[in-house]
Coordinates of C-alpha atoms and ligand atoms in Angstrom, one line a residue:
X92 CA 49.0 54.7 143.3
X93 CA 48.1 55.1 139.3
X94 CA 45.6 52.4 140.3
X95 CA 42.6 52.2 137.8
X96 CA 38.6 52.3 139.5
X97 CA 36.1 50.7 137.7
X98 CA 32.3 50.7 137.5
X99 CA 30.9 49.8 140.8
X100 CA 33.3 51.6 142.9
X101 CA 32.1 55.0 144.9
X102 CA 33.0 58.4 143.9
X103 CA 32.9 61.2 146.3
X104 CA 32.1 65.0 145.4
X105 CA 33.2 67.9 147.5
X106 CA 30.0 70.3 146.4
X107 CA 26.5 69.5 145.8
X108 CA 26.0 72.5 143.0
X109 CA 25.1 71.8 139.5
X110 CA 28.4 70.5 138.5
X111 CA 27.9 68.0 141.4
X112 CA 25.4 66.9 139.8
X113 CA 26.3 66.8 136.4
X114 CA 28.9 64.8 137.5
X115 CA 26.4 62.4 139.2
X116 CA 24.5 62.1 136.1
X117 CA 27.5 60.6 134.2
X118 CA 29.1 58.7 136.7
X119 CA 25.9 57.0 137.7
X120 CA 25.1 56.2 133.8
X121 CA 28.8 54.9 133.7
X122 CA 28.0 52.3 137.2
X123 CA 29.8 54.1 139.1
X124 CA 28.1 55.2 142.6
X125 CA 28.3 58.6 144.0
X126 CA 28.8 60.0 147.6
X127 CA 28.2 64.2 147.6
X128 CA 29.0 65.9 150.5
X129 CA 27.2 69.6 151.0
X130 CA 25.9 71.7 153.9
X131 CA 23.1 72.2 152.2
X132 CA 19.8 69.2 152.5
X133 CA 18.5 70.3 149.3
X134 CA 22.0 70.6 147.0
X135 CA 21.1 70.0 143.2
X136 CA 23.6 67.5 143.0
X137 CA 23.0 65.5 146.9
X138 CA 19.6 65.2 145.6
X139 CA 20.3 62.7 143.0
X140 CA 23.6 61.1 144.7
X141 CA 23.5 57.9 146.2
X142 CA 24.5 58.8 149.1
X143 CA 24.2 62.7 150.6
X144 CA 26.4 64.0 153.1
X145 CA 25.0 66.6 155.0
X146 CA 27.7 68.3 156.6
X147 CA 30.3 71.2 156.5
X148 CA 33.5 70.9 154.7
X149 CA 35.4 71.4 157.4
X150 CA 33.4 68.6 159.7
X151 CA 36.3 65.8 160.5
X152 CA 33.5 63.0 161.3
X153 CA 31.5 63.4 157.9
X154 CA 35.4 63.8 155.5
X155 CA 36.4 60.6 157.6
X156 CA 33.2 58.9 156.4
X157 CA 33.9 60.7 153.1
X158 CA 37.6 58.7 152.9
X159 CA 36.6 55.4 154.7
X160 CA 34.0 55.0 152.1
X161 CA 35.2 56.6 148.8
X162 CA 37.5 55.2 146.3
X163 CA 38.3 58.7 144.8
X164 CA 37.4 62.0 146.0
X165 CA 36.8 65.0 143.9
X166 CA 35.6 68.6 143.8
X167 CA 33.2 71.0 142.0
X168 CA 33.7 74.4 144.2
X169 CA 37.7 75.9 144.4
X170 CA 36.5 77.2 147.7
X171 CA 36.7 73.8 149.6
X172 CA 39.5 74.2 152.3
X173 CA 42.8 72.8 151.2
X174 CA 43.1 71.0 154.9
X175 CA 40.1 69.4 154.6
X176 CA 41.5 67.7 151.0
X177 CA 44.6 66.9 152.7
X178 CA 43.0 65.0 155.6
X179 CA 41.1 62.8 153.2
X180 CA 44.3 62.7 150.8
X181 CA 46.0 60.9 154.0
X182 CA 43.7 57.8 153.7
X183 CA 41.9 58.0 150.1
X184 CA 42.7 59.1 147.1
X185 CA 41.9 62.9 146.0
X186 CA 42.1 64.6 142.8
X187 CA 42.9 67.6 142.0
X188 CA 45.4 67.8 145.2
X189 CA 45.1 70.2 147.4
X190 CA 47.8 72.6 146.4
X191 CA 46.3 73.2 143.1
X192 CA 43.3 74.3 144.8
X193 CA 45.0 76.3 146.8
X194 CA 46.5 77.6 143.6
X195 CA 43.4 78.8 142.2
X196 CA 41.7 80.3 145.7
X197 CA 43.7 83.5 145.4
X198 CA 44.2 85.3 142.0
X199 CA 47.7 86.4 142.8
X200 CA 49.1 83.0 143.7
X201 CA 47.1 81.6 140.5
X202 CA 48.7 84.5 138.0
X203 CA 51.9 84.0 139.7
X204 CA 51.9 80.6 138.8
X205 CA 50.3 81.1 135.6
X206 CA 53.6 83.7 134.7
X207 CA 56.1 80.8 136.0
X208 CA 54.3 78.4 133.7
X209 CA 54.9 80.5 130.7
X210 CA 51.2 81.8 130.3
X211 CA 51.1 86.0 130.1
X212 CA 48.6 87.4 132.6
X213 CA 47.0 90.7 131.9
X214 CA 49.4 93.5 133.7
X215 CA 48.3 93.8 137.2
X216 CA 49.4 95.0 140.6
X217 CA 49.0 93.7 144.2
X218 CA 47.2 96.1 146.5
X219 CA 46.9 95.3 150.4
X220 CA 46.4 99.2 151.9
X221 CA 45.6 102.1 151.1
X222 CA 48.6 103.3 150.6
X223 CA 49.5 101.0 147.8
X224 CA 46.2 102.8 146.2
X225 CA 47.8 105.4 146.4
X226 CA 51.1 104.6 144.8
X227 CA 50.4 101.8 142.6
X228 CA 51.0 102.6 138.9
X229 CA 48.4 101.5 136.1
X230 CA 46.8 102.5 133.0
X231 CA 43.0 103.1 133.5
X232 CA 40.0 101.6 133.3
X233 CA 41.0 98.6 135.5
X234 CA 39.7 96.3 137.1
X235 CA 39.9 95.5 140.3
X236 CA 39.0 92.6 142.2
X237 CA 39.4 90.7 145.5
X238 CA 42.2 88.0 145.4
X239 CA 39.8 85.8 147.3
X240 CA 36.4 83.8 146.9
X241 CA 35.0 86.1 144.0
X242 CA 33.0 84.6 141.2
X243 CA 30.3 85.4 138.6
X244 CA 31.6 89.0 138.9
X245 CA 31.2 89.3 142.2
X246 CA 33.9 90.6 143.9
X247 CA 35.1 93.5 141.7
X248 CA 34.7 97.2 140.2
X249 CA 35.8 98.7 137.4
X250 CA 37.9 102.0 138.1
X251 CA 37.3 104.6 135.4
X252 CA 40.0 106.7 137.0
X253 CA 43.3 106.8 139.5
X254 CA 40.3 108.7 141.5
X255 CA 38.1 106.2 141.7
X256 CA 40.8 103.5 142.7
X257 CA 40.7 104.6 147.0
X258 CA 36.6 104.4 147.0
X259 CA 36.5 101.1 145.0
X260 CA 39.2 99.9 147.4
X261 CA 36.9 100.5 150.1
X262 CA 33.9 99.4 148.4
X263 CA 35.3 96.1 148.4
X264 CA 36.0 96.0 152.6
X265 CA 39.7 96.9 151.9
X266 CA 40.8 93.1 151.6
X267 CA 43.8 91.7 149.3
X268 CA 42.8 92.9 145.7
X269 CA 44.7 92.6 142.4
X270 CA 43.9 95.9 140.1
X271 CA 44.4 94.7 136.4
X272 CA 44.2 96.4 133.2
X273 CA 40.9 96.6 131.8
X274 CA 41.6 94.9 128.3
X275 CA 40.2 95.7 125.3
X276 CA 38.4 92.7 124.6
X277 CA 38.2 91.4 120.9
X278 CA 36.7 88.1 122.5
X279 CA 37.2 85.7 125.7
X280 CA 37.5 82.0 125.2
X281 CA 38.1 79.0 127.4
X282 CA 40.0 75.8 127.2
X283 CA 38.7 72.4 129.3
X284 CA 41.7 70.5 129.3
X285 CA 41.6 66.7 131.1
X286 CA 44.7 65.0 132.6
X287 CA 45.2 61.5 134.1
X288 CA 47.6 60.6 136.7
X289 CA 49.4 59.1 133.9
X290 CA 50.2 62.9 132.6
X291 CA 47.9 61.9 129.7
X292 CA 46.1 64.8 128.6
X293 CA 43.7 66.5 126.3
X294 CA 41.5 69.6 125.3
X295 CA 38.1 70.0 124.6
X296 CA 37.3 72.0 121.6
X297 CA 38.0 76.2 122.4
X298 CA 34.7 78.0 123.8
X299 CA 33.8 81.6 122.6
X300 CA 32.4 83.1 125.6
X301 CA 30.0 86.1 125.8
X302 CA 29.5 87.1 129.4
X303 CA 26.5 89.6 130.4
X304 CA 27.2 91.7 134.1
X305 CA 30.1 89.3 134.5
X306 CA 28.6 86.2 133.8
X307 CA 28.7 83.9 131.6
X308 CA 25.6 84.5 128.8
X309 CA 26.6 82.3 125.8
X310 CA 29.3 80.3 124.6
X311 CA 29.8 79.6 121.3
X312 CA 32.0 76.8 119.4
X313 CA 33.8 76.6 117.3
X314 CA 35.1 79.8 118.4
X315 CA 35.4 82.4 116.0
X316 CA 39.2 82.5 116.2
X317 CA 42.2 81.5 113.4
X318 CA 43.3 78.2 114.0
X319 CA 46.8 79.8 115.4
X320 CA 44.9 80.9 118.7
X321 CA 43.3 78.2 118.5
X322 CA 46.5 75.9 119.4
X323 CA 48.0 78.8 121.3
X324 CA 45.1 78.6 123.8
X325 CA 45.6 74.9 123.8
X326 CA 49.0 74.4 124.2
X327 CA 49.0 77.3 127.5
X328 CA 46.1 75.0 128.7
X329 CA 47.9 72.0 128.9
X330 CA 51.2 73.7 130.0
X331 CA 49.5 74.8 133.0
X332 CA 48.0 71.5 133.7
X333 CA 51.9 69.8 133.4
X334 CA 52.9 72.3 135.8
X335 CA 50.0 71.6 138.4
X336 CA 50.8 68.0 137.6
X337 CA 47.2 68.3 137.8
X338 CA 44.3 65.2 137.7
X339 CA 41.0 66.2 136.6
X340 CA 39.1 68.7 134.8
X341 CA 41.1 71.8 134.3
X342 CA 39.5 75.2 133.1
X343 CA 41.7 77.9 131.4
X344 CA 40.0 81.5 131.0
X345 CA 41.5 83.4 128.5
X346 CA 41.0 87.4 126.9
X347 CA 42.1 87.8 123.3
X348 CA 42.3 91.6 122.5
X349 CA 42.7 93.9 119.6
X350 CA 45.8 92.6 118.2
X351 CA 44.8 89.4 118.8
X352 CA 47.4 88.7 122.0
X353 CA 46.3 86.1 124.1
X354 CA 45.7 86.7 127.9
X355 CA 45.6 84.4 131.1
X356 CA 42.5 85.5 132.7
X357 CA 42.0 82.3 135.6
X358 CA 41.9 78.9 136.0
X359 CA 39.2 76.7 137.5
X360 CA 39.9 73.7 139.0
X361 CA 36.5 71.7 138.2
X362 CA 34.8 71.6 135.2
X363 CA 33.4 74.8 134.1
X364 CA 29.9 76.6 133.1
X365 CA 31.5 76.8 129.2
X366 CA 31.9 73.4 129.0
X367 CA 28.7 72.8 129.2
X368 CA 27.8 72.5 125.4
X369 CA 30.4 69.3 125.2
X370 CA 26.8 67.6 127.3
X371 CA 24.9 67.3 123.8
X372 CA 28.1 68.2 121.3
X373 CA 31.1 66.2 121.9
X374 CA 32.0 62.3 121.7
X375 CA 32.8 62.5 125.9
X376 CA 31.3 65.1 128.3
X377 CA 33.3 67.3 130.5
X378 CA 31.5 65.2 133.6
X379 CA 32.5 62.0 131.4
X380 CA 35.6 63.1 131.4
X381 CA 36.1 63.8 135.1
X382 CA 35.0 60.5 135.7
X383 CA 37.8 59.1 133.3
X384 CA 40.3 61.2 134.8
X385 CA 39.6 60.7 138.4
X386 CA 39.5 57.0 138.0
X387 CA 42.8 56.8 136.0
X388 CA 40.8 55.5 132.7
X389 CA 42.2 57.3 129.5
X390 CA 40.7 60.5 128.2
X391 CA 37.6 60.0 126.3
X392 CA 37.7 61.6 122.5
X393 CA 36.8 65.2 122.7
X394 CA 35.7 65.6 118.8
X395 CA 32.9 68.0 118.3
X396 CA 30.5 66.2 116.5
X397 CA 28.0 69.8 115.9
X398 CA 28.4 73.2 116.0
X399 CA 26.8 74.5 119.2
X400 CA 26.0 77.5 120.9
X401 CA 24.9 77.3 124.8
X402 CA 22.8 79.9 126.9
X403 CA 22.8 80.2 130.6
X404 CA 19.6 80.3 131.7
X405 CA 19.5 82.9 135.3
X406 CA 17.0 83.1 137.9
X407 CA 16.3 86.5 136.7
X408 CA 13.6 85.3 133.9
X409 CA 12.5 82.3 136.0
X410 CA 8.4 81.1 134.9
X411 CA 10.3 80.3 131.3
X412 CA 7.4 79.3 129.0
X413 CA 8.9 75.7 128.4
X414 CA 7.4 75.4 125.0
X415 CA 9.0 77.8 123.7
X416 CA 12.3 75.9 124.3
X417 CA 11.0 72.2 124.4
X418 CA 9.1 73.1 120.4
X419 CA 12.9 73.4 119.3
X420 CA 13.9 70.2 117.9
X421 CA 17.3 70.9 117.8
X422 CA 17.7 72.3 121.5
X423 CA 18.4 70.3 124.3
X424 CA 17.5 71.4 128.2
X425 CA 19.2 71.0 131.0
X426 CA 17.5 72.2 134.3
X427 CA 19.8 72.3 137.8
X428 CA 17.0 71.2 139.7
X429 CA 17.2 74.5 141.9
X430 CA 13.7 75.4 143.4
X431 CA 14.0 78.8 144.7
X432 CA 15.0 81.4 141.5
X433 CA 17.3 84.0 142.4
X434 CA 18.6 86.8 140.4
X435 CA 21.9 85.6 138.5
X436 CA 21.4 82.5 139.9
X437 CA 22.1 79.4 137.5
X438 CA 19.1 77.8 137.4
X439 CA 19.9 75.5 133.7
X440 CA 21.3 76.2 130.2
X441 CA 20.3 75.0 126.7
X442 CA 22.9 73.6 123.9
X443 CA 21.4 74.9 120.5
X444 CA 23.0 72.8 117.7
X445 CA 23.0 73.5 114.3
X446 CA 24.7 73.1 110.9
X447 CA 26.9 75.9 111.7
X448 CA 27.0 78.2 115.0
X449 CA 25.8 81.7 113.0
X450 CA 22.8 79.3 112.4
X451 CA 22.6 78.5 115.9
X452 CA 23.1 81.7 117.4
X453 CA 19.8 83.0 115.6
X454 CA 17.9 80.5 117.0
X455 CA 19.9 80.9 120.3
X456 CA 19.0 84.8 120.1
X457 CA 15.3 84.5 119.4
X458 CA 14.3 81.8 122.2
X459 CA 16.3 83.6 124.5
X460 CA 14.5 86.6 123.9
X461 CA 11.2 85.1 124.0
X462 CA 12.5 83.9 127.6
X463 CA 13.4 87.2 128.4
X464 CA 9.9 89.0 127.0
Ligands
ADP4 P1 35.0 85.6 137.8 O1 34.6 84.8 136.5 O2 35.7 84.8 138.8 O3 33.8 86.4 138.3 P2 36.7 87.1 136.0 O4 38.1 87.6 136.4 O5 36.7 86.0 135.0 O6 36.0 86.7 137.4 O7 35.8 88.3 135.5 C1 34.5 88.1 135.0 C2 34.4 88.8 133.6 O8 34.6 90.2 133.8 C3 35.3 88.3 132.6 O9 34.9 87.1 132.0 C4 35.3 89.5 131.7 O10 34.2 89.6 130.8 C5 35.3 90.7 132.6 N1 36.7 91.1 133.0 C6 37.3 90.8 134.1 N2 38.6 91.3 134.1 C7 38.7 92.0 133.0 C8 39.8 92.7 132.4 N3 41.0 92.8 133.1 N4 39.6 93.2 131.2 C9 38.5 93.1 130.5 N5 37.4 92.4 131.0 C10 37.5 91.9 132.2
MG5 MG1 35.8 84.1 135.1

């Protein structure tokens, strides 16, 4: 089992989106091959794979072609049924498992978990009817969301008031929701921890993020935090990877309010949008370091070697004037090669890097807004 795969072998991705092909980027620079599998025929990430699966996730011919001709089999998207990891899990190897997938599908099994692990979620309740509306007890504004397949924001409402709680219910189609406080937010950050089969782990530098309409607009490291959150964060991160005796790349979302406490927000069991800066910043990419993980290889060093900020670039400003970026010696681009732009879709981000991230963030601020004008 804690065999090791070398260069040559083929990697498989559950998920043909931009980490999909992030992933493919640095697996194929590393001589390793890559198998994507995706509904979709024009999936950023099948586009550059070796080999694309067309198919659905859930299609038994295409995940036994998956197994029969993988080495290792990974994900990018949470929302990949856990039965459909498990039936390639019976002939090939798969990592993350199944369960922590599972894990990390529904908010209240993921903050359950998170609690048992020793993290602190952000008081919430579990709502299922109406009536539980109507009797729950919380302090407002809150937040409530669907346990199930939200992202980006999507999925939830703040609730100003206990009044508002029925009609937001109903506003999200009266499935499973978790209403959480609304926290006070001093910051958000994020921890992209690594872990090999060998329980060898470790963290990528803490991410400040700054999200805009619930997604994420820049992220900023070193984050602005005392060193004492700093290894809080950490050391929750890698707890909750020992207690997923999880292989991969593991995201950690966390709130940090007022007093400085530190919150679990989620988890995401893939590499994540903030980790995107460790492309141009860091000795070993997050999509280096899935690679490494997947295969059994240790963790590559995680050292940042520049402060960086990153901004996501959305389809809401699409016909960017590329000069205006590519005249920036010290930004690099990354584009998702998505053709049709969509509002709040992720269409690429840029990593500015600079002595120090104050630095950065001004020349972050003015060629977003030149973007935006
Ligand atoms: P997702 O990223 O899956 O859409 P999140 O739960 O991370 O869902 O929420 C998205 C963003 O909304 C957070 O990053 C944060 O900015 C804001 N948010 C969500 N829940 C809360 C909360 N309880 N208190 C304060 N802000 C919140
Ligand atoms: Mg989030």
């Amino acid at each position: 089992m804690n065999k090791k795969i070398y260069p040559g072998a083929m990697l498989g991705v559950l998920g043909g989106g931009q980490l999909g092909r992030m992933f493919c980027v640095a697996a194929r620079s590393m001589g390793y091959h890559v198998m994507v599998m995706d509904p979709d025929e024009h999936s950023p990430a099948g586009r550059i794979a070796d080999v694309h699966v067309q198919a659905d996730y859930q299609d038994k011919d295409a995940l036994n072609k998956m197994a029969q001709q993988c080495d290792v089999i990974t994900t990018e998207f949470e929302n990949i049924p856990a039965d459909s990891l498990r039936l390639l899990a019976q002939t090939t190897v798969v990592y993350p498992a199944a369960q922590a997938l599972e894990i990390a599908q529904d908010r209240e099994v993921e903050k359950r978990f998170a609690k048992d692990a020793g993290l602190t979620p952000v008081p919430y309740a579990v709502l299922a009817t109406d009536a539980d509306c109507e009797n729950v007890t919380m302090s407002y504004p809150a937040v409530l969301k669907s346990t199930r397949l939200g992202y980006d924001g999507k999925g939830q409402r703040v609730v100003a008031s206990r009044n508002d709680l029925l009609s937001a219910y109903a506003a999200l189609g009266k499935v499973a929701c978790v209403l959480e406080k609304q926290i006070n937010l001093r910051c958000e950050v994020s921890v992209i921890v690594a872990r090999n089969h060998d329980g060898e782990m470790r963290c990528f530098p803490v991410s400040e993020n700054q999200h805009r309409n619930g997604v994420l607009h820049v992220g900023i490291v070193p984050a602005r935090i005392s060193s004492d959150i700093v290894q809080q964060a950490k050391s929750l991160a890698c707890k909750l990877a020992e207690a997923l005796e999880y292989v991969g790349i593991l995201a950690v979302e966390f709130f940090i309010d007022e007093n400085d406490e530190l919150y679990f927000n989620e988890m995401a069991p893939r590499p994540h949008n903030s980790g995107h800066y460790t492309k141009d910043a860091c000795v070993t990419s997050q999509f280096e370091q899935q690679v490494r993980m997947i295969c059994g290889l240790t963790p590559g060093d995680t050292r940042l070697l520049s402060p960086v900020v990153m901004v996501n670039m959305l389809g809401d400003l699409w016909q960017p004037d590329w000069l205006n970026i590519l005249q920036e010696s010290n930004i690099k681009l990354h584009l998702y090669g998505k053709t049709e732009a969509r509002a709040g879709r992720k269409m690429g981000h840029f990593n500015v890097l600079d002595t120090d991230v104050e630095a950065a963030l001004k020349t972050a601020r003015k060629v977003f807004e030149r973007l935006s004008a």
